[in-house]
Coordinates of N, CA and C in Angstrom, one line a residue:
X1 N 66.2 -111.6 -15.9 CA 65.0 -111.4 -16.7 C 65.3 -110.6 -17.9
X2 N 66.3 -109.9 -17.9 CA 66.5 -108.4 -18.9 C 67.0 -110.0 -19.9
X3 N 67.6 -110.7 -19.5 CA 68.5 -111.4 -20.9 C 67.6 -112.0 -21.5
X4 N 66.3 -113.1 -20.6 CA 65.4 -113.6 -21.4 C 64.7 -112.8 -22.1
X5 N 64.6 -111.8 -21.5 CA 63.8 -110.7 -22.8 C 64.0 -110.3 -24.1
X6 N 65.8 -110.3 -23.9 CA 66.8 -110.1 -24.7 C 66.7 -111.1 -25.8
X7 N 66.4 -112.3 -25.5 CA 67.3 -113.4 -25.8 C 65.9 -113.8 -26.5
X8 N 65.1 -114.0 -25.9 CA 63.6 -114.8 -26.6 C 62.5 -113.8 -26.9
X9 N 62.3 -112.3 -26.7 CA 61.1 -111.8 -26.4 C 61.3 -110.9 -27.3
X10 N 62.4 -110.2 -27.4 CA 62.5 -109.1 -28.2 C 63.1 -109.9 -29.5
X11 N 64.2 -110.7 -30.4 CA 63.8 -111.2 -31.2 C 62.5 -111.6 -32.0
X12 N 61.8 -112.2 -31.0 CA 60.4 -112.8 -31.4 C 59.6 -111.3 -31.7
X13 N 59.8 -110.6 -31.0 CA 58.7 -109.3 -31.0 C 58.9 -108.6 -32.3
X14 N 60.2 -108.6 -32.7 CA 59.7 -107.6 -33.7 C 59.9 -108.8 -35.4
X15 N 59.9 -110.0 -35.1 CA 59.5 -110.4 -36.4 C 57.7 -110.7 -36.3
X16 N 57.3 -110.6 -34.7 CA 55.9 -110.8 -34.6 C 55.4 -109.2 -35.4
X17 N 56.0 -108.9 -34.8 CA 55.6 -107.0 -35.3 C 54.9 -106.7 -36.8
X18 N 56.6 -107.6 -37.5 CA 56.9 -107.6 -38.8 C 55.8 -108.5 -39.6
X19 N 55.2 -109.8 -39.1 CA 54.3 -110.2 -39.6 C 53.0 -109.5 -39.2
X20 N 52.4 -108.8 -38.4 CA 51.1 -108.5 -38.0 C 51.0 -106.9 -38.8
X21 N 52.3 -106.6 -38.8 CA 52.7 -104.9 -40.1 C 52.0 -105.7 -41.5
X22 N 52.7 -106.3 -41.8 CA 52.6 -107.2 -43.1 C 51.5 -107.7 -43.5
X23 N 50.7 -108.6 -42.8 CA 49.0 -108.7 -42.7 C 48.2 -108.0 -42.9
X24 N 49.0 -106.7 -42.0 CA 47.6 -105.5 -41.8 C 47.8 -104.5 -43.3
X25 N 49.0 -104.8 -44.0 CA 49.6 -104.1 -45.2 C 48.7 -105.2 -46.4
X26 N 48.4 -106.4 -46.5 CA 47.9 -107.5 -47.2 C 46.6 -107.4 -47.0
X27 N 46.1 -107.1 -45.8 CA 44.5 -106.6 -46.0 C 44.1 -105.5 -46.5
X28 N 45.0 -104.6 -46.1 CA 44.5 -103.2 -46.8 C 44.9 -102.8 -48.2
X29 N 45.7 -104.2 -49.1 CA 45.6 -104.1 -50.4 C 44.5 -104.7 -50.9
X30 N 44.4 -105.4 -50.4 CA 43.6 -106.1 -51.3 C 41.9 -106.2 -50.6
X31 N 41.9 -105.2 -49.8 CA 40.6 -104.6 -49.4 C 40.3 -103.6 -50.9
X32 N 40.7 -103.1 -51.8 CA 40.0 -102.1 -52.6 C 39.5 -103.1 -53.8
X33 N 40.5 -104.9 -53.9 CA 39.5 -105.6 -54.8 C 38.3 -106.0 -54.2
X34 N 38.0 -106.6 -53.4 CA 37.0 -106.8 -52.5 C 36.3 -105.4 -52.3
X35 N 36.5 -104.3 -52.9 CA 35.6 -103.2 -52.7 C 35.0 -103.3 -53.5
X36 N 35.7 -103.1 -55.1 CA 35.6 -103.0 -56.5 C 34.5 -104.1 -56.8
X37 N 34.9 -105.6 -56.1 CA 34.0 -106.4 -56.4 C 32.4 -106.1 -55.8
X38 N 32.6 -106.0 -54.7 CA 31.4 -105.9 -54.2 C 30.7 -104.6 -54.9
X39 N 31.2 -103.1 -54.9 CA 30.6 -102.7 -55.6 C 29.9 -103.1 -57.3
X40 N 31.2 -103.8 -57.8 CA 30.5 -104.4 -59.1 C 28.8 -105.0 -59.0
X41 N 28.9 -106.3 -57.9 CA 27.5 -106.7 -57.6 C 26.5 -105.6 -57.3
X42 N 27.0 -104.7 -56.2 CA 26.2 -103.6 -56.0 C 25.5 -103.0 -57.5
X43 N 26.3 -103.0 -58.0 CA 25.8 -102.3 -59.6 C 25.3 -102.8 -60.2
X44 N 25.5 -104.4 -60.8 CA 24.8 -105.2 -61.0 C 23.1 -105.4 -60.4
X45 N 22.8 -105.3 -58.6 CA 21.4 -105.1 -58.2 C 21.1 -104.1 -58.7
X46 N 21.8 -103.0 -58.8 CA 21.2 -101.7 -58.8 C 20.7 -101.6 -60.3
X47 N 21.0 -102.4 -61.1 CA 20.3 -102.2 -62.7 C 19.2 -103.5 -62.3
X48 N 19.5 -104.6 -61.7 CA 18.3 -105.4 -62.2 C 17.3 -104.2 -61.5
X49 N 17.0 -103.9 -60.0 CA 16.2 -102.6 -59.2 C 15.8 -102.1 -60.4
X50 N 16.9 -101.4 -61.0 CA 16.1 -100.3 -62.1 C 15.4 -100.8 -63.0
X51 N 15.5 -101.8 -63.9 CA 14.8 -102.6 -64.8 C 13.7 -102.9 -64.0
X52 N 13.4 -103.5 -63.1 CA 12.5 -104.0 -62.5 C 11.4 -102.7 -62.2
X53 N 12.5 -101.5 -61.6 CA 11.0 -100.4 -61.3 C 10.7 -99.7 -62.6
X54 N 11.7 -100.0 -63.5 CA 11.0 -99.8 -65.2 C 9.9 -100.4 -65.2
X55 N 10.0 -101.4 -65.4 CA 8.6 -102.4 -65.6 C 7.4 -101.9 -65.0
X56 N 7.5 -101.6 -63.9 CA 6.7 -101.6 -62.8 C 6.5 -100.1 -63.3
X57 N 7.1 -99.0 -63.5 CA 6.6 -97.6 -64.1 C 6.0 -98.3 -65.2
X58 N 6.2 -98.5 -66.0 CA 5.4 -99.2 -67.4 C 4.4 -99.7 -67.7
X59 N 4.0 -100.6 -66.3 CA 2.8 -101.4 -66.1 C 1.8 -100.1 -65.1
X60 N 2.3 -99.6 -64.7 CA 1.7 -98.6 -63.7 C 1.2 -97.9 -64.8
X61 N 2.1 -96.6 -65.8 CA 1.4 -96.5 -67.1 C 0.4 -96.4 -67.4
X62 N 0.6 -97.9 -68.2 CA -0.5 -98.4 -68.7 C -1.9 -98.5 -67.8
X63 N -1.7 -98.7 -66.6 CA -2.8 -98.7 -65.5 C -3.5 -97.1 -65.4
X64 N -2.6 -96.6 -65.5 CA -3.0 -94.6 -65.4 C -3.9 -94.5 -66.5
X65 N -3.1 -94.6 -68.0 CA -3.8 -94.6 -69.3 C -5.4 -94.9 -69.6
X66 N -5.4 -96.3 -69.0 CA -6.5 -97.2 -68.3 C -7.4 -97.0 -68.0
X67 N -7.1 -96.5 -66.4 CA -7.9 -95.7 -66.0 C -8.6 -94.3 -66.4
X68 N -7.4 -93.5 -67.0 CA -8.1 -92.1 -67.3 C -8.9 -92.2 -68.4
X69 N -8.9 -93.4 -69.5 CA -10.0 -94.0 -70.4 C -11.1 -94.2 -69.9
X70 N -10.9 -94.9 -68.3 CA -12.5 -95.1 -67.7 C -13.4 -93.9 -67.2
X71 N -12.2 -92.9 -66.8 CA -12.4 -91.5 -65.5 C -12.8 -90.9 -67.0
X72 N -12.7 -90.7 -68.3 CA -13.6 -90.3 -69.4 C -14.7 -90.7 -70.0
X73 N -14.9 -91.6 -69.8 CA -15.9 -92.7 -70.0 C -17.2 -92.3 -69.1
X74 N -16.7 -92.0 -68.5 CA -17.4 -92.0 -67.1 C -17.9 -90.5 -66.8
X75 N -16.9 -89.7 -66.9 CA -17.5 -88.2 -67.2 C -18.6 -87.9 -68.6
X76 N -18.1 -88.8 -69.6 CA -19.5 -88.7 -70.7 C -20.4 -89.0 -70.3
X77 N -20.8 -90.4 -69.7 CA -22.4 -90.6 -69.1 C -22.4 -89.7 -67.8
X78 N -22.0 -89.7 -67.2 CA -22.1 -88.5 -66.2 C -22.7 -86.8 -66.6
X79 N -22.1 -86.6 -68.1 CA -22.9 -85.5 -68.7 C -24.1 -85.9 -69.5
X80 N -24.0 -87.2 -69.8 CA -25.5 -87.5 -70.9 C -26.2 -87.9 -69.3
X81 N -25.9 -88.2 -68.3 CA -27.1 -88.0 -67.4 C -27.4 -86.6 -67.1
X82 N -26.6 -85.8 -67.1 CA -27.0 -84.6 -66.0 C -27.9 -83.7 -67.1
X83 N -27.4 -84.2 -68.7 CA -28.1 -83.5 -69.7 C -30.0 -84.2 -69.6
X84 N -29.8 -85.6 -69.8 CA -31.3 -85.8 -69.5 C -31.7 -85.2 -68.3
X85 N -31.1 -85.2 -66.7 CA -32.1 -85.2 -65.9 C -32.3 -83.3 -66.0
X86 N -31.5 -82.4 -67.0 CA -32.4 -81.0 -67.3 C -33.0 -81.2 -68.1
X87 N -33.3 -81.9 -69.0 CA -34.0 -82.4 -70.0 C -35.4 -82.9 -69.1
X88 N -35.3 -83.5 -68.0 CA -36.1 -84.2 -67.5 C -37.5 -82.9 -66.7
X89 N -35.9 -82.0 -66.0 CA -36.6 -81.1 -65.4 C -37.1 -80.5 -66.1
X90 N -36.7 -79.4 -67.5 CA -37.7 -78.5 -67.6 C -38.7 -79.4 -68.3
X91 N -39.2 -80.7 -68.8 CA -40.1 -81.3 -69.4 C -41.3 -81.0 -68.3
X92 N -40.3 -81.5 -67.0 CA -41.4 -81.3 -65.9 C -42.2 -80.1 -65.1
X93 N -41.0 -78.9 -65.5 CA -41.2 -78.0 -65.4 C -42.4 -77.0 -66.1
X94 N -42.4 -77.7 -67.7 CA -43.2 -77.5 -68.4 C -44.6 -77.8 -68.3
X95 N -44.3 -79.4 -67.7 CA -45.8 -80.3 -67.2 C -46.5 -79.5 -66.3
X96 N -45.8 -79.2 -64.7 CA -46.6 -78.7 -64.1 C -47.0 -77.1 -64.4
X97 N -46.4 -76.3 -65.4 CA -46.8 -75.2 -65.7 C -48.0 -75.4 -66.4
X98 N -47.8 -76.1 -67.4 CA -49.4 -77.0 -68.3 C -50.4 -77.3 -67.1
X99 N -50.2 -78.4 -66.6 CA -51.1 -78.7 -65.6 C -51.6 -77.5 -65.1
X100 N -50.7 -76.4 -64.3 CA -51.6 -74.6 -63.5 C -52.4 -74.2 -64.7
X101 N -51.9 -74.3 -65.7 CA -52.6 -73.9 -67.0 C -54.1 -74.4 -67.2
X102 N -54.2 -75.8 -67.2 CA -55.5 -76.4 -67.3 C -56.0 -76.1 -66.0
X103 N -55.6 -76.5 -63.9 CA -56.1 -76.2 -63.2 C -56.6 -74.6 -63.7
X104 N -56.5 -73.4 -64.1 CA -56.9 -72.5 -64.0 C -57.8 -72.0 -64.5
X105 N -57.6 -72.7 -66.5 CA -58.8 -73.2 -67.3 C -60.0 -73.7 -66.5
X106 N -60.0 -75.3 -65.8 CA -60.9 -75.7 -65.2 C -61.5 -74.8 -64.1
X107 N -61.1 -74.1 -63.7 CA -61.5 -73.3 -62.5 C -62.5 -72.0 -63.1
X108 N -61.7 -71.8 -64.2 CA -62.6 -70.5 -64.8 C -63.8 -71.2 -65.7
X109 N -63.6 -72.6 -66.0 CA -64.6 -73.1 -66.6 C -65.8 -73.7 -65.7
X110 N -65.2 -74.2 -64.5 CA -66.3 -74.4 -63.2 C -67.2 -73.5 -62.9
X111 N -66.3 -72.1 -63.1 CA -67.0 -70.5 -62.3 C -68.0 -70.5 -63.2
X112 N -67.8 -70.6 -65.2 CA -68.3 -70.2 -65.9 C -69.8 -71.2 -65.4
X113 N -69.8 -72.6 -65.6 CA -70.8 -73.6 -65.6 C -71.5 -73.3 -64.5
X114 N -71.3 -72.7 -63.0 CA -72.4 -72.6 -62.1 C -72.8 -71.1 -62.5
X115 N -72.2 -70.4 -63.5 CA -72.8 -69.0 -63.6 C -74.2 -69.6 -65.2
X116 N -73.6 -70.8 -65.6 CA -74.8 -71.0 -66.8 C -75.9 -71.8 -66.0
X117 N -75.4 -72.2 -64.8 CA -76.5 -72.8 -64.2 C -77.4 -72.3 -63.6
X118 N -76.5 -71.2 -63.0 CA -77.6 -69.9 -62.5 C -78.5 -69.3 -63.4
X119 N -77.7 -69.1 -64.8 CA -79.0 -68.5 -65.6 C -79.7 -69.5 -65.8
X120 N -80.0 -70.8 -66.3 CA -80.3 -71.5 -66.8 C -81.4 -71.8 -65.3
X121 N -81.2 -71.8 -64.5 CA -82.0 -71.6 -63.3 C -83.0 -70.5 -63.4
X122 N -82.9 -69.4 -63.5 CA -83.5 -68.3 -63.8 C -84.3 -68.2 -64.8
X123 N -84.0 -68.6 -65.8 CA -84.5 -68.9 -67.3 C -85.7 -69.4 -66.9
X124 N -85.4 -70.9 -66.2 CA -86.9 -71.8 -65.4 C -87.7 -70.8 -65.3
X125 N -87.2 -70.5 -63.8 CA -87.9 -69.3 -62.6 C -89.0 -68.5 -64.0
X126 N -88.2 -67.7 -64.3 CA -88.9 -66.8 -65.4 C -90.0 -67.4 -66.6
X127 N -89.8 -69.0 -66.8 CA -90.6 -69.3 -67.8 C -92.3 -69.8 -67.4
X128 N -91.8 -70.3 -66.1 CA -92.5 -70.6 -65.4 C -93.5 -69.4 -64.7
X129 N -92.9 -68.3 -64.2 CA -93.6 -67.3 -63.9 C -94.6 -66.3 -64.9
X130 N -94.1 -66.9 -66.5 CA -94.4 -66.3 -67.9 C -95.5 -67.2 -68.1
X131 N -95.6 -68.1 -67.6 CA -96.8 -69.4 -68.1 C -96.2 -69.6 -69.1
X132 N -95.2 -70.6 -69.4 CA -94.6 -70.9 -70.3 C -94.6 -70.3 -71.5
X133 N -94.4 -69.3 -71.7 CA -94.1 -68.4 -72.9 C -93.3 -68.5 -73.6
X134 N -93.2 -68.2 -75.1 CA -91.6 -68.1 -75.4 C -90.7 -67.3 -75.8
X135 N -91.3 -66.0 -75.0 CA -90.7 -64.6 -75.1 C -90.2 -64.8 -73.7
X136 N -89.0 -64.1 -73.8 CA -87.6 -64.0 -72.3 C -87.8 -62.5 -72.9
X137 N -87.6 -62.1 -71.1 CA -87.1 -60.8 -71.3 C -85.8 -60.4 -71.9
X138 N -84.9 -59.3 -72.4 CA -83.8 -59.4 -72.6 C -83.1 -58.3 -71.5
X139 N -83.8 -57.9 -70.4 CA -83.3 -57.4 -69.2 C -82.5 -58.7 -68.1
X140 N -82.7 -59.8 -68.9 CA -82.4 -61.0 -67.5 C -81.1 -61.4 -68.0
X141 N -80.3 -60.9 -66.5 CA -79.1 -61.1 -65.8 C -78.8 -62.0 -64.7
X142 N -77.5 -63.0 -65.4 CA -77.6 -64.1 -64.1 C -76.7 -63.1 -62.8
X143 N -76.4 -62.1 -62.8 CA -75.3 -61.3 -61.5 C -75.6 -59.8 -62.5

């Protein structure tokens, strides 16, 4: 057994050795082109990516710009409303102060009219009691 080993196993072994050394020496050179390349493509995606989320920053942008033209837009009528509706209020504010104004007028002018009706009542009473005369006392008081 030692001779066939001798004879056929250990020859063979170490030229097998010598090619599987040699292989594993041929991959690991020419693994750093195959790095260089792949990274090249890597590089290559990695700028179209970037151009692409350029764009896409750019168009976004323009969408921000856009918008904060409308978010202005929109705060001006939002102040020319808030301006009319105080504009609105104290108008109204003013109405119903006007309105207590005349209710209080009319009220003092109601009081006044049953106080001229009272005299104006009494005046009768008195003319009548005078035989229609057209002397009035100047002692007559409606209260």
């Amino acid at each position: 057994m030692n001779e066939f080993l001798q004879e056929h196993v250990l020859p063979n072994l170490w030229g097998g050795g010598v090619a599987v050394i040699s292989a594993l020496w041929f991959w690991y050179r020419s693994k750093p082109k195959e790095k260089i390349e792949n990274d090249g493509g890597i590089v290559d995606n990695a700028k179209k990516v970037l151009e692409m989320s350029e764009d896409i920053a750019e168009r976004l942008e323009k969408q921000l710009l856009a918008a904060d033209e409308v978010i202005l837009q929109y705060k001006e009528k939002l102040r020319i409303a808030l301006e009319n509706e105080n504009t609105c209020q104290k108008a109204l504010k003013a109405m119903r102060q006007e309105y207590e104004n005349f209710k209080n007028l009319f009220e003092e002018q109601r009081i006044e009219l049953e106080a001229l009706k009272d005299e104006c009542r009494l005046l009768r009473i008195t003319l009548e009691k005078n035989g229609k005369s057209d002397i009035i006392p100047n002692d007559l008081r409606a209260n």
